[in-house]
């Protein structure tokens, strides 16, 4: 029993210490904080701007599907209301969140990675250019030595060497 308990705890510890779990935990915490920021922007800026046409809150937009809508004498709601303002508010929150994530996180990271890849390819291109240049110089030296001796380049060797 004790060994099994130790192995379960050791396995759980190994699971928690894996990089993916830690990265996921950090992402969840940052995502929760980021959601609060976006919700504040929507409630504090977007909703009042949209509400300037009508109500001050998007949650106030609704339609009555089955009349009469309201609160009855017994305090219970009557009719069937469609709260499309809440759906619109949630949709705007999603679109704004997606836009902020894309423009402030995904797009800059993609540009950064593209620049890194271009730099890597440029470094490899310079190395290839140096190697090609050295090869050409060596071929010229070989040709000069052959010309000084009055002979021809040896045959049967690799790349004419």
Short mmCIF file of N, CA and C in Angstrom, two decimals:
data_model
loop_
_atom_site.label_atom_id
_atom_site.label_comp_id
_atom_site.label_asym_id
_atom_site.label_seq_id
_atom_site.Cartn_x
_atom_site.Cartn_y
_atom_site.Cartn_z
N UNK A 1 0.84 -1.20 0.00
CA UNK A 1 0.00 0.00 0.00
C UNK A 1 0.87 1.24 0.00
N UNK A 2 1.91 1.23 0.79
CA UNK A 2 2.78 2.40 0.92
C UNK A 2 3.52 2.67 -0.39
N UNK A 3 4.03 1.60 -1.03
CA UNK A 3 4.73 1.79 -2.30
C UNK A 3 3.79 2.30 -3.39
N UNK A 4 2.57 1.79 -3.40
CA UNK A 4 1.61 2.24 -4.40
C UNK A 4 1.27 3.71 -4.17
N UNK A 5 1.10 4.09 -2.89
CA UNK A 5 0.79 5.48 -2.57
C UNK A 5 1.95 6.38 -2.98
N UNK A 6 3.19 5.93 -2.72
CA UNK A 6 4.36 6.70 -3.11
C UNK A 6 4.44 6.83 -4.62
N UNK A 7 4.16 5.75 -5.34
CA UNK A 7 4.26 5.80 -6.81
C UNK A 7 3.18 6.70 -7.39
N UNK A 8 2.01 6.70 -6.79
CA UNK A 8 0.95 7.60 -7.26
C UNK A 8 1.34 9.04 -7.00
N UNK A 9 1.87 9.32 -5.81
CA UNK A 9 2.31 10.68 -5.50
C UNK A 9 3.49 11.09 -6.38
N UNK A 10 4.40 10.17 -6.63
CA UNK A 10 5.54 10.47 -7.50
C UNK A 10 5.06 10.74 -8.92
N UNK A 11 4.12 9.95 -9.36
CA UNK A 11 3.56 10.17 -10.70
C UNK A 11 2.84 11.50 -10.81
N UNK A 12 2.10 11.84 -9.76
CA UNK A 12 1.38 13.12 -9.74
C UNK A 12 2.37 14.28 -9.73
N UNK A 13 3.43 14.13 -8.95
CA UNK A 13 4.46 15.17 -8.90
C UNK A 13 5.13 15.32 -10.27
N UNK A 14 5.44 14.21 -10.92
CA UNK A 14 6.05 14.27 -12.24
C UNK A 14 5.09 14.93 -13.24
N UNK A 15 3.81 14.64 -13.13
CA UNK A 15 2.81 15.25 -14.00
C UNK A 15 2.78 16.76 -13.82
N UNK A 16 2.78 17.20 -12.55
CA UNK A 16 2.73 18.63 -12.27
C UNK A 16 3.99 19.35 -12.71
N UNK A 17 5.11 18.69 -12.65
CA UNK A 17 6.37 19.34 -12.95
C UNK A 17 6.68 19.34 -14.45
N UNK A 18 5.88 18.66 -15.24
CA UNK A 18 6.08 18.71 -16.68
C UNK A 18 5.87 20.13 -17.17
N UNK A 19 6.61 20.52 -18.18
CA UNK A 19 6.55 21.88 -18.70
C UNK A 19 5.17 22.26 -19.22
N UNK A 20 4.47 21.32 -19.84
CA UNK A 20 3.17 21.63 -20.43
C UNK A 20 2.15 22.04 -19.37
N UNK A 21 2.17 21.39 -18.23
CA UNK A 21 1.20 21.69 -17.18
C UNK A 21 1.46 23.08 -16.61
N UNK A 22 2.72 23.40 -16.39
CA UNK A 22 3.07 24.71 -15.85
C UNK A 22 2.69 25.79 -16.87
N UNK A 23 3.02 25.57 -18.13
CA UNK A 23 2.66 26.54 -19.17
C UNK A 23 1.15 26.73 -19.25
N UNK A 24 0.40 25.65 -19.14
CA UNK A 24 -1.05 25.73 -19.18
C UNK A 24 -1.59 26.51 -17.99
N UNK A 25 -1.03 26.28 -16.82
CA UNK A 25 -1.48 27.00 -15.63
C UNK A 25 -1.22 28.49 -15.78
N UNK A 26 -0.06 28.86 -16.29
CA UNK A 26 0.26 30.27 -16.50
C UNK A 26 -0.70 30.86 -17.53
N UNK A 27 -0.99 30.13 -18.58
CA UNK A 27 -1.91 30.63 -19.61
C UNK A 27 -3.31 30.85 -19.04
N UNK A 28 -3.77 29.96 -18.18
CA UNK A 28 -5.10 30.11 -17.60
C UNK A 28 -5.16 31.35 -16.71
N UNK A 29 -4.13 31.55 -15.89
CA UNK A 29 -4.11 32.71 -14.99
C UNK A 29 -4.06 34.01 -15.80
N UNK A 30 -3.20 34.07 -16.80
CA UNK A 30 -3.11 35.27 -17.63
C UNK A 30 -4.40 35.47 -18.42
N UNK A 31 -4.98 34.39 -18.89
CA UNK A 31 -6.24 34.49 -19.62
C UNK A 31 -7.36 35.04 -18.75
N UNK A 32 -7.41 34.61 -17.51
CA UNK A 32 -8.45 35.12 -16.59
C UNK A 32 -8.26 36.61 -16.35
N UNK A 33 -7.02 37.03 -16.14
CA UNK A 33 -6.76 38.46 -15.93
C UNK A 33 -7.06 39.25 -17.20
N UNK A 34 -6.72 38.69 -18.34
CA UNK A 34 -6.97 39.36 -19.61
C UNK A 34 -8.46 39.48 -19.88
N UNK A 35 -9.22 38.47 -19.50
CA UNK A 35 -10.68 38.52 -19.67
C UNK A 35 -11.27 39.67 -18.88
N UNK A 36 -10.78 39.90 -17.68
CA UNK A 36 -11.27 41.02 -16.88
C UNK A 36 -11.00 42.35 -17.57
N UNK A 37 -9.84 42.49 -18.18
CA UNK A 37 -9.51 43.72 -18.89
C UNK A 37 -10.46 43.93 -20.06
N UNK A 38 -10.66 42.89 -20.84
CA UNK A 38 -11.53 43.01 -22.01
C UNK A 38 -12.97 43.29 -21.59
N UNK A 39 -13.43 42.61 -20.55
CA UNK A 39 -14.79 42.87 -20.06
C UNK A 39 -14.94 44.31 -19.60
N UNK A 40 -13.93 44.85 -18.95
CA UNK A 40 -13.98 46.24 -18.51
C UNK A 40 -14.03 47.19 -19.70
N UNK A 41 -13.27 46.89 -20.75
CA UNK A 41 -13.30 47.73 -21.95
C UNK A 41 -14.69 47.67 -22.58
N UNK A 42 -15.26 46.49 -22.67
CA UNK A 42 -16.58 46.37 -23.29
C UNK A 42 -17.63 47.09 -22.45
N UNK A 43 -17.63 46.87 -21.14
CA UNK A 43 -18.64 47.50 -20.28
C UNK A 43 -18.42 48.99 -20.10
N UNK A 44 -17.16 49.42 -20.08
CA UNK A 44 -16.88 50.82 -19.82
C UNK A 44 -16.82 51.71 -21.04
N UNK A 45 -16.51 51.15 -22.22
CA UNK A 45 -16.35 51.97 -23.42
C UNK A 45 -17.33 51.56 -24.53
N UNK A 46 -17.28 50.29 -24.92
CA UNK A 46 -18.07 49.84 -26.07
C UNK A 46 -19.56 49.89 -25.79
N UNK A 47 -19.98 49.34 -24.67
CA UNK A 47 -21.42 49.32 -24.36
C UNK A 47 -22.01 50.73 -24.27
N UNK A 48 -21.38 51.69 -23.60
CA UNK A 48 -21.95 53.04 -23.58
C UNK A 48 -21.99 53.70 -24.97
N UNK A 49 -20.99 53.44 -25.80
CA UNK A 49 -21.00 54.01 -27.16
C UNK A 49 -22.16 53.43 -27.95
N UNK A 50 -22.32 52.11 -27.89
CA UNK A 50 -23.45 51.48 -28.59
C UNK A 50 -24.75 51.90 -27.93
N UNK A 51 -24.73 52.03 -26.59
CA UNK A 51 -25.94 52.41 -25.87
C UNK A 51 -26.35 53.85 -26.08
N UNK A 52 -25.46 54.68 -26.65
CA UNK A 52 -25.82 56.07 -26.91
C UNK A 52 -26.99 56.17 -27.88
N UNK A 53 -27.17 55.15 -28.69
CA UNK A 53 -28.30 55.11 -29.63
C UNK A 53 -29.58 54.74 -28.89
N UNK A 54 -29.45 53.90 -27.89
CA UNK A 54 -30.63 53.43 -27.17
C UNK A 54 -30.39 53.47 -25.69
N UNK A 55 -30.41 52.29 -25.08
CA UNK A 55 -30.20 52.21 -23.63
C UNK A 55 -28.72 52.30 -23.31
N UNK A 56 -28.39 52.52 -22.05
CA UNK A 56 -27.00 52.64 -21.63
C UNK A 56 -26.29 51.29 -21.54
N UNK A 57 -27.03 50.22 -21.55
CA UNK A 57 -26.44 48.89 -21.46
C UNK A 57 -27.00 48.02 -22.56
N UNK A 58 -26.14 47.25 -23.19
CA UNK A 58 -26.61 46.33 -24.23
C UNK A 58 -27.55 45.28 -23.65
N UNK A 59 -27.40 44.98 -22.37
CA UNK A 59 -28.26 43.99 -21.74
C UNK A 59 -29.72 44.45 -21.71
N UNK A 60 -29.96 45.74 -21.91
CA UNK A 60 -31.32 46.28 -21.90
C UNK A 60 -32.08 46.01 -23.19
N UNK A 61 -31.39 45.63 -24.25
CA UNK A 61 -32.07 45.35 -25.51
C UNK A 61 -32.74 43.99 -25.43
N UNK A 62 -34.05 43.98 -25.65
CA UNK A 62 -34.79 42.73 -25.61
C UNK A 62 -36.06 42.89 -26.43
N UNK A 63 -36.61 41.77 -26.78
CA UNK A 63 -37.87 41.75 -27.54
C UNK A 63 -38.83 40.81 -26.83
N UNK A 64 -40.09 41.12 -27.00
CA UNK A 64 -41.12 40.30 -26.37
C UNK A 64 -41.68 39.35 -27.42
N UNK A 65 -41.52 38.07 -27.19
CA UNK A 65 -41.99 37.07 -28.14
C UNK A 65 -43.47 36.75 -27.89
N UNK A 66 -43.86 36.71 -26.64
CA UNK A 66 -45.24 36.40 -26.30
C UNK A 66 -45.70 37.45 -25.30
N UNK A 67 -46.58 38.30 -25.73
CA UNK A 67 -47.03 39.43 -24.89
C UNK A 67 -47.99 38.94 -23.83
N UNK A 68 -48.21 39.63 -22.78
CA UNK A 68 -47.50 40.84 -22.37
C UNK A 68 -46.25 40.46 -21.59
N UNK A 69 -45.14 41.17 -21.86
CA UNK A 69 -43.89 40.93 -21.15
C UNK A 69 -43.80 41.92 -19.99
N UNK A 70 -43.34 41.45 -18.89
CA UNK A 70 -43.19 42.29 -17.72
C UNK A 70 -43.28 41.46 -16.46
N UNK A 71 -43.57 42.13 -15.38
CA UNK A 71 -43.70 41.47 -14.08
C UNK A 71 -45.17 41.51 -13.69
N UNK A 72 -45.71 40.35 -13.40
CA UNK A 72 -47.12 40.25 -13.03
C UNK A 72 -47.37 40.74 -11.61
N UNK A 73 -48.62 40.73 -11.20
CA UNK A 73 -49.02 41.20 -9.88
C UNK A 73 -48.42 40.33 -8.77
N UNK A 74 -48.15 39.07 -9.10
CA UNK A 74 -47.58 38.16 -8.10
C UNK A 74 -46.04 38.23 -8.06
N UNK A 75 -45.43 39.12 -8.86
CA UNK A 75 -43.98 39.29 -8.86
C UNK A 75 -43.24 38.36 -9.81
N UNK A 76 -44.00 37.53 -10.53
CA UNK A 76 -43.40 36.61 -11.48
C UNK A 76 -43.39 37.25 -12.88
N UNK A 77 -42.35 36.95 -13.69
CA UNK A 77 -42.32 37.50 -15.05
C UNK A 77 -43.44 36.91 -15.90
N UNK A 78 -43.99 37.74 -16.78
CA UNK A 78 -45.03 37.28 -17.70
C UNK A 78 -44.51 37.41 -19.12
N UNK A 79 -45.05 36.63 -20.03
CA UNK A 79 -44.63 36.68 -21.43
C UNK A 79 -43.30 35.97 -21.61
N UNK A 80 -42.82 36.01 -22.86
CA UNK A 80 -41.54 35.38 -23.21
C UNK A 80 -40.65 36.45 -23.82
N UNK A 81 -39.56 36.73 -23.13
CA UNK A 81 -38.64 37.76 -23.61
C UNK A 81 -37.42 37.11 -24.26
N UNK A 82 -36.97 37.71 -25.34
CA UNK A 82 -35.72 37.32 -25.97
C UNK A 82 -34.72 38.41 -25.63
N UNK A 83 -33.70 38.06 -24.89
CA UNK A 83 -32.69 39.01 -24.43
C UNK A 83 -31.53 39.07 -25.43
N UNK A 84 -31.81 39.61 -26.61
CA UNK A 84 -30.79 39.63 -27.66
C UNK A 84 -29.68 40.63 -27.35
N UNK A 85 -29.90 41.55 -26.47
CA UNK A 85 -28.84 42.48 -26.06
C UNK A 85 -27.72 41.77 -25.33
N UNK A 86 -28.06 40.77 -24.51
CA UNK A 86 -27.04 39.98 -23.81
C UNK A 86 -26.20 39.18 -24.81
N UNK A 87 -26.87 38.64 -25.83
CA UNK A 87 -26.15 37.90 -26.86
C UNK A 87 -25.22 38.84 -27.63
N UNK A 88 -25.72 40.02 -27.96
CA UNK A 88 -24.90 41.01 -28.66
C UNK A 88 -23.71 41.42 -27.81
N UNK A 89 -23.92 41.61 -26.53
CA UNK A 89 -22.84 41.97 -25.61
C UNK A 89 -21.78 40.86 -25.56
N UNK A 90 -22.20 39.62 -25.45
CA UNK A 90 -21.27 38.50 -25.41
C UNK A 90 -20.52 38.37 -26.73
N UNK A 91 -21.23 38.59 -27.84
CA UNK A 91 -20.60 38.52 -29.17
C UNK A 91 -19.54 39.61 -29.31
N UNK A 92 -19.88 40.83 -28.90
CA UNK A 92 -18.90 41.93 -28.97
C UNK A 92 -17.70 41.64 -28.08
N UNK A 93 -17.94 41.09 -26.92
CA UNK A 93 -16.84 40.74 -26.02
C UNK A 93 -15.93 39.72 -26.67
N UNK A 94 -16.52 38.71 -27.31
CA UNK A 94 -15.72 37.70 -27.99
C UNK A 94 -14.91 38.30 -29.13
N UNK A 95 -15.55 39.11 -29.97
CA UNK A 95 -14.87 39.71 -31.12
C UNK A 95 -13.73 40.62 -30.65
N UNK A 96 -13.99 41.41 -29.63
CA UNK A 96 -12.96 42.31 -29.12
C UNK A 96 -11.81 41.51 -28.51
N UNK A 97 -12.13 40.46 -27.77
CA UNK A 97 -11.10 39.61 -27.19
C UNK A 97 -10.26 38.98 -28.29
N UNK A 98 -10.91 38.44 -29.31
CA UNK A 98 -10.19 37.82 -30.42
C UNK A 98 -9.32 38.84 -31.15
N UNK A 99 -9.83 40.05 -31.36
CA UNK A 99 -9.06 41.08 -32.04
C UNK A 99 -7.85 41.49 -31.22
N UNK A 100 -8.04 41.68 -29.93
CA UNK A 100 -6.92 42.08 -29.08
C UNK A 100 -5.87 40.98 -29.03
N UNK A 101 -6.30 39.75 -28.88
CA UNK A 101 -5.34 38.64 -28.85
C UNK A 101 -4.59 38.56 -30.17
N UNK A 102 -5.30 38.71 -31.29
CA UNK A 102 -4.66 38.61 -32.60
C UNK A 102 -3.68 39.76 -32.83
N UNK A 103 -4.15 40.99 -32.63
CA UNK A 103 -3.33 42.14 -32.96
C UNK A 103 -2.23 42.42 -31.94
N UNK A 104 -2.42 42.05 -30.69
CA UNK A 104 -1.41 42.34 -29.68
C UNK A 104 -0.54 41.14 -29.33
N UNK A 105 -0.95 39.93 -29.71
CA UNK A 105 -0.15 38.76 -29.36
C UNK A 105 0.24 37.93 -30.57
N UNK A 106 -0.74 37.48 -31.35
CA UNK A 106 -0.45 36.55 -32.45
C UNK A 106 0.32 37.24 -33.58
N UNK A 107 -0.15 38.38 -34.04
CA UNK A 107 0.49 39.06 -35.16
C UNK A 107 1.92 39.49 -34.83
N UNK A 108 2.17 40.15 -33.69
CA UNK A 108 3.57 40.49 -33.38
C UNK A 108 4.46 39.25 -33.25
N UNK A 109 3.94 38.17 -32.65
CA UNK A 109 4.75 36.96 -32.52
C UNK A 109 5.05 36.36 -33.89
N UNK A 110 4.08 36.36 -34.80
CA UNK A 110 4.30 35.84 -36.14
C UNK A 110 5.35 36.68 -36.88
N UNK A 111 5.29 38.00 -36.73
CA UNK A 111 6.29 38.87 -37.37
C UNK A 111 7.67 38.63 -36.78
N UNK A 112 7.73 38.48 -35.46
CA UNK A 112 9.00 38.22 -34.80
C UNK A 112 9.60 36.90 -35.30
N UNK A 113 8.78 35.84 -35.35
CA UNK A 113 9.27 34.54 -35.82
C UNK A 113 9.70 34.60 -37.28
N UNK A 114 8.97 35.38 -38.11
CA UNK A 114 9.36 35.52 -39.52
C UNK A 114 10.71 36.23 -39.63
N UNK A 115 10.92 37.27 -38.81
CA UNK A 115 12.22 37.97 -38.82
C UNK A 115 13.34 37.03 -38.38
N UNK A 116 13.08 36.23 -37.34
CA UNK A 116 14.09 35.29 -36.88
C UNK A 116 14.42 34.28 -37.97
N UNK A 117 13.41 33.79 -38.67
CA UNK A 117 13.63 32.82 -39.75
C UNK A 117 14.41 33.46 -40.90
N UNK A 118 14.08 34.72 -41.23
CA UNK A 118 14.80 35.42 -42.30
C UNK A 118 16.27 35.61 -41.90
N UNK A 119 16.52 35.95 -40.64
CA UNK A 119 17.90 36.11 -40.17
C UNK A 119 18.64 34.79 -40.23
N UNK A 120 17.96 33.72 -39.85
CA UNK A 120 18.59 32.40 -39.90
C UNK A 120 18.94 32.02 -41.32
N UNK A 121 18.01 32.26 -42.24
CA UNK A 121 18.27 31.95 -43.65
C UNK A 121 19.37 32.83 -44.22
N UNK A 122 19.40 34.09 -43.79
CA UNK A 122 20.45 34.99 -44.26
C UNK A 122 21.82 34.51 -43.77
N UNK A 123 21.89 34.07 -42.52
CA UNK A 123 23.16 33.55 -42.00
C UNK A 123 23.58 32.30 -42.77
N UNK A 124 22.62 31.41 -43.05
CA UNK A 124 22.94 30.21 -43.81
C UNK A 124 23.37 30.57 -45.22
N UNK A 125 22.70 31.59 -45.81
CA UNK A 125 23.06 32.03 -47.16
C UNK A 125 24.46 32.59 -47.21
N UNK A 126 24.85 33.34 -46.19
CA UNK A 126 26.21 33.89 -46.13
C UNK A 126 27.21 32.75 -45.99
N UNK A 127 26.90 31.76 -45.18
CA UNK A 127 27.81 30.62 -45.03
C UNK A 127 27.96 29.88 -46.35
N UNK A 128 26.83 29.67 -47.06
CA UNK A 128 26.89 29.00 -48.35
C UNK A 128 27.69 29.83 -49.34
N UNK A 129 27.51 31.15 -49.31
CA UNK A 129 28.23 32.03 -50.21
C UNK A 129 29.72 31.94 -49.94
N UNK A 130 30.11 31.92 -48.66
CA UNK A 130 31.52 31.80 -48.31
C UNK A 130 32.05 30.46 -48.78
N UNK A 131 31.27 29.40 -48.56
CA UNK A 131 31.71 28.08 -48.99
C UNK A 131 31.85 28.02 -50.50
N UNK A 132 30.91 28.57 -51.22
CA UNK A 132 30.97 28.57 -52.68
C UNK A 132 32.16 29.40 -53.14
N UNK A 133 32.38 30.53 -52.51
CA UNK A 133 33.50 31.37 -52.89
C UNK A 133 34.82 30.65 -52.64
N UNK A 134 34.96 29.98 -51.52
CA UNK A 134 36.17 29.23 -51.23
C UNK A 134 36.37 28.12 -52.25
N UNK A 135 35.30 27.45 -52.63
CA UNK A 135 35.39 26.39 -53.62
C UNK A 135 35.84 26.94 -54.96
N UNK A 136 35.30 28.08 -55.34
CA UNK A 136 35.71 28.70 -56.60
C UNK A 136 37.19 29.10 -56.58
N UNK A 137 37.63 29.64 -55.46
CA UNK A 137 39.04 30.03 -55.32
C UNK A 137 39.93 28.80 -55.44
N UNK A 138 39.55 27.72 -54.77
CA UNK A 138 40.33 26.50 -54.85
C UNK A 138 40.39 25.95 -56.28
N UNK A 139 39.28 26.04 -57.00
CA UNK A 139 39.28 25.59 -58.40
C UNK A 139 40.20 26.45 -59.26
N UNK A 140 40.19 27.76 -59.00
CA UNK A 140 41.07 28.66 -59.75
C UNK A 140 42.54 28.36 -59.46
N UNK A 141 42.85 28.10 -58.18
CA UNK A 141 44.22 27.76 -57.81
C UNK A 141 44.64 26.47 -58.52
N UNK A 142 43.75 25.51 -58.51
CA UNK A 142 44.04 24.24 -59.18
C UNK A 142 44.31 24.46 -60.66
N UNK A 143 43.43 25.24 -61.29
CA UNK A 143 43.59 25.49 -62.72
C UNK A 143 44.89 26.22 -63.02
N UNK A 144 45.29 27.16 -62.15
CA UNK A 144 46.56 27.88 -62.34
C UNK A 144 47.74 26.93 -62.20
N UNK A 145 47.70 26.05 -61.20
CA UNK A 145 48.79 25.10 -61.02
C UNK A 145 48.89 24.16 -62.21
N UNK A 146 47.76 23.72 -62.71
CA UNK A 146 47.76 22.83 -63.87
C UNK A 146 48.31 23.57 -65.08
N UNK A 147 47.92 24.83 -65.25
CA UNK A 147 48.39 25.61 -66.40
C UNK A 147 49.90 25.85 -66.30
N UNK A 148 50.42 26.08 -65.10
CA UNK A 148 51.86 26.29 -64.93
C UNK A 148 52.65 25.04 -65.27
N UNK A 149 52.10 23.89 -64.99
CA UNK A 149 52.78 22.63 -65.28
C UNK A 149 52.61 22.24 -66.74
N UNK A 150 51.66 22.90 -67.39
CA UNK A 150 51.44 22.61 -68.80
C UNK A 150 50.62 21.36 -69.03
N UNK A 151 49.96 20.88 -68.04
CA UNK A 151 49.18 19.65 -68.16
C UNK A 151 47.69 19.96 -68.15
N UNK A 152 46.90 18.92 -68.05
CA UNK A 152 45.44 19.09 -67.95
C UNK A 152 45.01 18.64 -66.57
N UNK A 153 43.81 19.01 -66.22
CA UNK A 153 43.27 18.64 -64.91
C UNK A 153 43.12 17.14 -64.82
N UNK A 154 43.45 16.56 -63.67
CA UNK A 154 43.33 15.12 -63.51
C UNK A 154 41.88 14.67 -63.70
N UNK A 155 41.71 13.52 -64.30
CA UNK A 155 40.36 12.98 -64.52
C UNK A 155 40.10 11.87 -63.54
N UNK A 156 38.81 11.59 -63.38
CA UNK A 156 38.42 10.48 -62.51
C UNK A 156 38.33 10.88 -61.05
N UNK A 157 38.64 12.11 -60.72
CA UNK A 157 38.51 12.53 -59.34
C UNK A 157 37.20 13.25 -59.15
N UNK A 158 36.83 13.38 -57.95
CA UNK A 158 35.56 13.98 -57.59
C UNK A 158 35.58 15.47 -57.91
N UNK A 159 34.54 16.02 -58.54
CA UNK A 159 34.38 17.44 -58.89
C UNK A 159 35.58 17.97 -59.65
N UNK A 160 36.27 17.14 -60.36
CA UNK A 160 37.38 17.61 -61.17
C UNK A 160 38.65 17.83 -60.38
N UNK A 161 38.70 17.50 -59.11
CA UNK A 161 39.92 17.69 -58.31
C UNK A 161 40.88 16.56 -58.57
#
